[in-house]
Amino acid sequence: MRKKLTQKTCLMLTALSLAVCLLAYGCIWFFLPNAGQGRARRELERRTQQLVSRLRLTQKAQSEELFTAFIRETGAQLSLQNNKGQAVSLFTFEKKEDGVAQEDGRQIRQPFQFADTNEEYLLCVHDLPARAQQMRRAVKNSLPFVAGTAVLLSFGSAWIFSCYTTRPILRINHIAGKMAELDFSWYCPDVRDDEIGMLSKSINELSDKLHEALQRLQQHNTRLEDEIQMEKERERRRMLFFSGISHELKTPVAIVIGQLEGMQAGIGVYKDRDKYLARSAKILQSLHIFIKEILLVSQIDFAGGDRGEPVFISRLVRELVAEYEGYAEFLSVNLCGEVADGLYVYGDEMLFQKAVGNIIGNAVGHSPPQAAVKVELAACKKGVRLAVTNAPAHIDKEHLPHLFEAFYRADDRAEHGSGMGLYITRLILETYHVSHTIENTADGVLFTAFFRVCGNESSQ
């Protein structure tokens, strides 16, 4: 590209320069001899007037020096005619045999008299046309030198000018090629006040805007990929969730159906209807609670994190601690709370009550007798920190990654629930972008959550 553009520009400028030189040389060839001849004729007429004026003041015998000096200085030919029109010989002038001098358009004729005679003479001055021919021959002879000089100067100046002119254009073309390859690290350095400078500035602005647009597009694409990945993960969880629901519902429903059919037929032990009706009612009550939890999961799944409002988290946690004190006392667990006042977070109060209640309930329910469960709520750099510690307690490492999965039970005892509590807690916290962890510590098990701050208002 560089060679093509630079060479094309150089050849065009060289051809143009040579054409101008040829035209100028033709003008010199045609006009210079004529212009020089006109000036020479006017100068010859002036010198002839001067000669005639001096001859009129000079005697005939002393005029030879004037004629000789005039011929030497002007290079013209002189002839004299008497009043009869006959050519006369005077000193270096020889008498013409034909008696009459030939006239042409280049002849200057001036009558005069010598100072010592009354006879009138006619001075004829003949300009030599050979001078114009000599000038043309001189111009012709100088043609090779002038042509060579013109070619060298034309090519050299054309090459310099083409390089100077095409360099920024080639640089802009190179940068545009890099932009086409999505490389925006190049920049046009040409700072000029002409159209090329404006083009460089426009290319730089276009590069910056394309770079920004591409970055935004990449960010949107990254977010879209993350959302697609999250949606795939949510779909996977839904499939596992519904698979777990079917598994969890199958056994108690089959038990109730078997008991009812046995009581209806009056077979064996099922003749004691009151006993098995009570068992069926208890199973149906647990199924009712289980179905309510499933509906809550569905509600959380469709709620979305954008639907929220300020939640007075200080009052909510304080009330939950008071609510679980009776349960902790029944299990001989020491439950205490350290709750800072005036803390508000962003979310849904009912769902946060369910999530925090599940955490406190699990901490109390999975602690051995005489254990201590401590609930702390305080402001921090990340927002509002909730920490629930039960000590002494321990969760095996193989159970820690799965505690928040649906229907997962680290303890298979029936009284420890359906395995939906921590799953619901995770859904609620993830819906409102609350980061949370659960880990073993030196003293026991620690659950930590960081809520987004909504603003501080007065306590209620």
Tab-separated table of C-alpha atoms in Angstrom, residues 191-424:
chain	number	residue	atom	x	y	z
A	191	VAL	CA	-1.344	17.302	14.867
A	192	ARG	CA	-2.136	19.529	11.902
A	193	ASP	CA	-4.657	22.244	11.150
A	194	ASP	CA	-5.583	20.938	7.699
A	195	GLU	CA	-7.996	18.237	6.530
A	196	ILE	CA	-5.450	15.466	7.212
A	197	GLY	CA	-5.144	16.653	10.806
A	198	MET	CA	-8.932	16.696	11.114
A	199	LEU	CA	-9.037	13.161	9.673
A	200	SER	CA	-6.425	11.995	12.212
A	201	LYS	CA	-8.430	13.545	15.027
A	202	SER	CA	-11.606	11.873	13.771
A	203	ILE	CA	-9.813	8.500	13.533
A	204	ASN	CA	-8.585	8.880	17.117
A	205	GLU	CA	-12.088	9.766	18.359
A	206	LEU	CA	-13.565	6.871	16.392
A	207	SER	CA	-10.970	4.509	17.888
A	208	ASP	CA	-11.784	5.666	21.433
A	209	LYS	CA	-15.530	5.375	20.902
A	210	LEU	CA	-15.231	1.950	19.269
A	211	HIS	CA	-12.993	0.810	22.114
A	212	GLU	CA	-15.510	2.003	24.694
A	213	ALA	CA	-18.414	0.449	22.782
A	214	LEU	CA	-16.539	-2.845	22.463
A	215	GLN	CA	-15.732	-2.845	26.175
A	216	ARG	CA	-19.377	-2.204	27.003
A	217	LEU	CA	-20.391	-4.961	24.608
A	218	GLN	CA	-17.908	-7.345	26.207
A	219	GLN	CA	-19.215	-6.435	29.655
A	220	HIS	CA	-22.791	-7.009	28.524
A	221	ASN	CA	-21.740	-10.259	26.887
A	222	THR	CA	-19.984	-11.368	30.078
A	223	ARG	CA	-23.065	-10.531	32.130
A	224	LEU	CA	-25.238	-12.340	29.609
A	225	GLU	CA	-23.015	-15.419	29.788
A	226	ASP	CA	-23.151	-15.265	33.576
A	227	GLU	CA	-26.934	-14.956	33.464
A	228	ILE	CA	-27.182	-17.866	31.039
A	229	GLN	CA	-24.936	-19.921	33.293
A	230	MET	CA	-26.985	-18.926	36.328
A	231	GLU	CA	-30.200	-19.789	34.512
A	232	LYS	CA	-28.776	-23.194	33.590
A	233	GLU	CA	-27.796	-23.736	37.205
A	234	ARG	CA	-31.244	-22.649	38.377
A	235	GLU	CA	-32.842	-25.019	35.887
A	236	ARG	CA	-30.637	-27.830	37.136
A	237	ARG	CA	-31.625	-27.017	40.693
A	238	ARG	CA	-35.305	-26.963	39.732
A	239	MET	CA	-34.998	-30.414	38.185
A	240	LEU	CA	-33.290	-31.730	41.286
A	241	PHE	CA	-35.816	-29.927	43.452
A	242	PHE	CA	-38.855	-31.416	41.717
A	243	SER	CA	-37.191	-34.802	41.666
A	244	GLY	CA	-36.688	-34.477	45.430
A	245	ILE	CA	-40.282	-33.344	45.907
A	246	SER	CA	-41.601	-36.409	44.140
A	247	HIS	CA	-39.336	-38.596	46.228
A	248	GLU	CA	-40.317	-36.893	49.495
A	249	LEU	CA	-44.059	-37.015	48.727
A	250	LYS	CA	-44.126	-40.584	47.452
A	251	THR	CA	-43.420	-42.363	50.749
A	252	PRO	CA	-45.805	-40.475	53.133
A	253	VAL	CA	-48.611	-40.473	50.533
A	254	ALA	CA	-48.183	-44.215	50.015
A	255	ILE	CA	-48.230	-44.764	53.806
A	256	VAL	CA	-51.461	-42.732	54.245
A	257	ILE	CA	-53.125	-44.523	51.326
A	258	GLY	CA	-52.132	-47.927	52.756
A	259	GLN	CA	-53.401	-47.037	56.213
A	260	LEU	CA	-56.704	-45.717	54.871
A	261	GLU	CA	-57.244	-48.767	52.677
A	262	GLY	CA	-56.410	-51.055	55.613
A	263	MET	CA	-58.838	-49.222	57.895
A	264	GLN	CA	-61.492	-49.276	55.165
A	265	ALA	CA	-61.137	-53.050	54.756
A	266	GLY	CA	-60.778	-53.667	58.515
A	267	ILE	CA	-57.679	-55.779	58.053
A	268	GLY	CA	-55.599	-56.844	61.105
A	269	VAL	CA	-54.183	-53.993	63.174
A	270	TYR	CA	-55.977	-51.428	61.027
A	271	LYS	CA	-59.237	-52.341	62.826
A	272	ASP	CA	-58.029	-49.829	65.451
A	273	ARG	CA	-59.102	-46.885	63.328
A	274	ASP	CA	-58.544	-44.179	65.925
A	275	LYS	CA	-54.884	-45.096	66.291
A	276	TYR	CA	-54.167	-45.114	62.534
A	277	LEU	CA	-56.373	-42.127	61.819
A	278	ALA	CA	-54.217	-40.177	64.261
A	279	ARG	CA	-51.076	-41.412	62.485
A	280	SER	CA	-52.524	-40.489	59.086
A	281	ALA	CA	-53.497	-37.037	60.391
A	282	LYS	CA	-49.957	-36.494	61.708
A	283	ILE	CA	-48.469	-37.511	58.342
A	284	LEU	CA	-50.890	-35.208	56.496
A	285	GLN	CA	-49.967	-32.347	58.853
A	286	SER	CA	-46.288	-32.824	57.993
A	287	LEU	CA	-47.248	-32.957	54.301
A	288	HIS	CA	-49.184	-29.721	54.727
A	289	ILE	CA	-46.114	-28.026	56.195
A	290	PHE	CA	-43.965	-29.520	53.431
A	291	ILE	CA	-46.300	-28.206	50.713
A	292	LYS	CA	-46.269	-24.727	52.296
A	293	GLU	CA	-42.463	-24.771	52.122
A	294	ILE	CA	-42.637	-25.792	48.445
A	295	LEU	CA	-45.013	-22.913	47.733
A	296	LEU	CA	-42.641	-20.568	49.550
A	297	VAL	CA	-39.772	-21.763	47.359
A	298	SER	CA	-41.899	-21.073	44.278
A	299	GLN	CA	-42.721	-17.605	45.606
A	300	ILE	CA	-39.052	-16.829	46.189
A	301	ASP	CA	-38.075	-18.122	42.749
A	302	PHE	CA	-40.480	-15.748	41.000
A	303	ALA	CA	-39.993	-12.760	43.322
A	304	GLY	CA	-36.646	-11.467	42.040
A	305	GLY	CA	-34.159	-9.312	43.939
A	306	ASP	CA	-35.459	-6.005	42.554
A	307	ARG	CA	-38.650	-6.200	44.588
A	308	GLY	CA	-37.565	-5.043	48.012
A	309	GLU	CA	-37.948	-2.368	50.631
A	310	PRO	CA	-36.205	-1.200	53.796
A	311	VAL	CA	-36.292	-3.873	56.489
A	312	PHE	CA	-35.700	-3.003	60.152
A	313	ILE	CA	-33.292	-5.894	60.674
A	314	SER	CA	-32.463	-4.954	64.279
A	315	ARG	CA	-36.043	-5.448	65.447
A	316	LEU	CA	-36.515	-8.576	63.303
A	317	VAL	CA	-33.462	-10.375	64.762
A	318	ARG	CA	-34.305	-9.289	68.290
A	319	GLU	CA	-37.827	-10.717	67.976
A	320	LEU	CA	-36.541	-14.004	66.506
A	321	VAL	CA	-34.074	-14.453	69.360
A	322	ALA	CA	-36.909	-13.920	71.856
A	323	GLU	CA	-39.128	-16.345	69.892
A	324	TYR	CA	-36.561	-19.178	69.983
A	325	GLU	CA	-35.644	-18.721	73.649
A	326	GLY	CA	-38.397	-21.149	74.732
A	327	TYR	CA	-37.244	-23.772	72.229
A	328	ALA	CA	-33.628	-23.365	73.382
A	329	GLU	CA	-34.649	-23.663	77.021
A	330	PHE	CA	-36.535	-26.883	76.217
A	331	LEU	CA	-33.338	-28.320	74.658
A	332	SER	CA	-31.152	-27.011	77.511
A	333	VAL	CA	-29.309	-24.686	75.105
A	334	ASN	CA	-28.158	-21.226	76.162
A	335	LEU	CA	-29.372	-18.716	73.512
A	336	CYS	CA	-28.241	-15.084	73.682
A	337	GLY	CA	-28.218	-12.145	71.264
A	338	GLU	CA	-26.125	-9.008	70.750
A	339	VAL	CA	-28.138	-6.852	68.356
A	340	ALA	CA	-27.154	-3.291	67.384
A	341	ASP	CA	-29.971	-0.775	67.183
A	342	GLY	CA	-31.154	1.232	64.191
A	343	LEU	CA	-29.954	-1.054	61.364
A	344	TYR	CA	-31.948	-1.218	58.135
A	345	VAL	CA	-31.247	-3.466	55.153
A	346	TYR	CA	-32.749	-3.895	51.700
A	347	GLY	CA	-35.046	-6.871	51.076
A	348	ASP	CA	-38.352	-8.480	52.069
A	349	GLU	CA	-39.187	-8.593	55.764
A	350	MET	CA	-41.248	-11.802	55.630
A	351	LEU	CA	-38.609	-13.694	53.664
A	352	PHE	CA	-35.757	-12.407	55.857
A	353	GLN	CA	-37.714	-13.500	58.912
A	354	LYS	CA	-37.987	-16.989	57.429
A	355	ALA	CA	-34.282	-17.147	56.489
A	356	VAL	CA	-32.882	-15.823	59.787
A	357	GLY	CA	-35.381	-17.963	61.717
A	358	ASN	CA	-34.174	-21.076	59.885
A	359	ILE	CA	-30.562	-20.245	60.772
A	360	ILE	CA	-31.286	-19.667	64.460
A	361	GLY	CA	-33.601	-22.710	64.628
A	362	ASN	CA	-31.009	-24.995	63.026
A	363	ALA	CA	-28.287	-23.679	65.338
A	364	VAL	CA	-30.434	-24.386	68.405
A	365	GLY	CA	-31.793	-27.705	67.142
A	366	HIS	CA	-28.392	-29.127	66.168
A	367	SER	CA	-26.566	-28.102	69.357
A	368	PRO	CA	-25.908	-30.567	72.150
A	369	PRO	CA	-27.345	-29.932	75.643
A	370	GLN	CA	-25.624	-27.161	77.616
A	371	ALA	CA	-24.315	-25.669	74.352
A	372	ALA	CA	-24.267	-21.921	73.729
A	373	VAL	CA	-25.821	-20.265	70.663
A	374	LYS	CA	-24.863	-16.620	70.127
A	375	VAL	CA	-26.579	-14.294	67.613
A	376	GLU	CA	-24.681	-11.091	66.705
A	377	LEU	CA	-25.898	-8.254	64.458
A	378	ALA	CA	-23.685	-5.217	63.815
A	379	ALA	CA	-22.698	-2.734	61.106
A	380	CYS	CA	-19.472	-3.315	59.156
A	381	LYS	CA	-17.689	-2.126	56.002
A	382	LYS	CA	-19.618	-4.594	53.828
A	383	GLY	CA	-23.001	-3.525	55.225
A	384	VAL	CA	-24.716	-5.317	58.111
A	385	ARG	CA	-23.123	-8.513	59.449
A	386	LEU	CA	-25.188	-11.322	60.981
A	387	ALA	CA	-23.204	-14.017	62.819
A	388	VAL	CA	-24.729	-17.094	64.465
A	389	THR	CA	-22.360	-19.301	66.479
A	390	ASN	CA	-23.220	-22.571	68.244
A	391	ALA	CA	-20.523	-24.024	70.488
A	392	PRO	CA	-19.524	-26.684	71.002
A	393	ALA	CA	-20.695	-28.124	67.696
A	394	HIS	CA	-19.079	-29.578	64.595
A	395	ILE	CA	-20.113	-30.444	61.029
A	396	ASP	CA	-18.180	-33.053	59.122
A	397	LYS	CA	-16.285	-31.703	56.104
A	398	GLU	CA	-18.168	-33.921	53.657
A	399	HIS	CA	-21.448	-32.325	54.740
A	400	LEU	CA	-20.409	-28.646	54.618
A	401	PRO	CA	-20.659	-28.160	50.775
A	402	HIS	CA	-24.152	-29.708	50.686
A	403	LEU	CA	-25.880	-28.139	53.683
A	404	PHE	CA	-27.818	-25.638	51.539
A	405	GLU	CA	-29.013	-28.202	48.986
A	406	ALA	CA	-32.662	-29.236	48.883
A	407	PHE	CA	-33.651	-32.329	50.927
A	408	TYR	CA	-30.079	-32.791	52.174
A	409	ARG	CA	-29.810	-33.947	55.779
A	410	ALA	CA	-26.514	-34.232	57.595
A	411	ASP	CA	-28.500	-36.076	60.289
A	412	ASP	CA	-31.072	-38.609	58.992
A	413	ARG	CA	-33.233	-38.429	62.087
A	414	ALA	CA	-36.824	-37.541	61.174
A	415	GLU	CA	-37.189	-34.922	63.873
A	416	HIS	CA	-34.550	-32.835	62.144
A	417	GLY	CA	-36.950	-31.802	59.364
A	418	SER	CA	-37.427	-32.262	55.646
A	419	GLY	CA	-34.096	-30.812	54.508
A	420	MET	CA	-35.801	-27.726	53.022
A	421	GLY	CA	-34.926	-25.134	55.692
A	422	LEU	CA	-31.387	-24.213	54.657
A	423	TYR	CA	-32.297	-24.560	50.981
A	424	ILE	CA	-35.029	-21.954	51.428
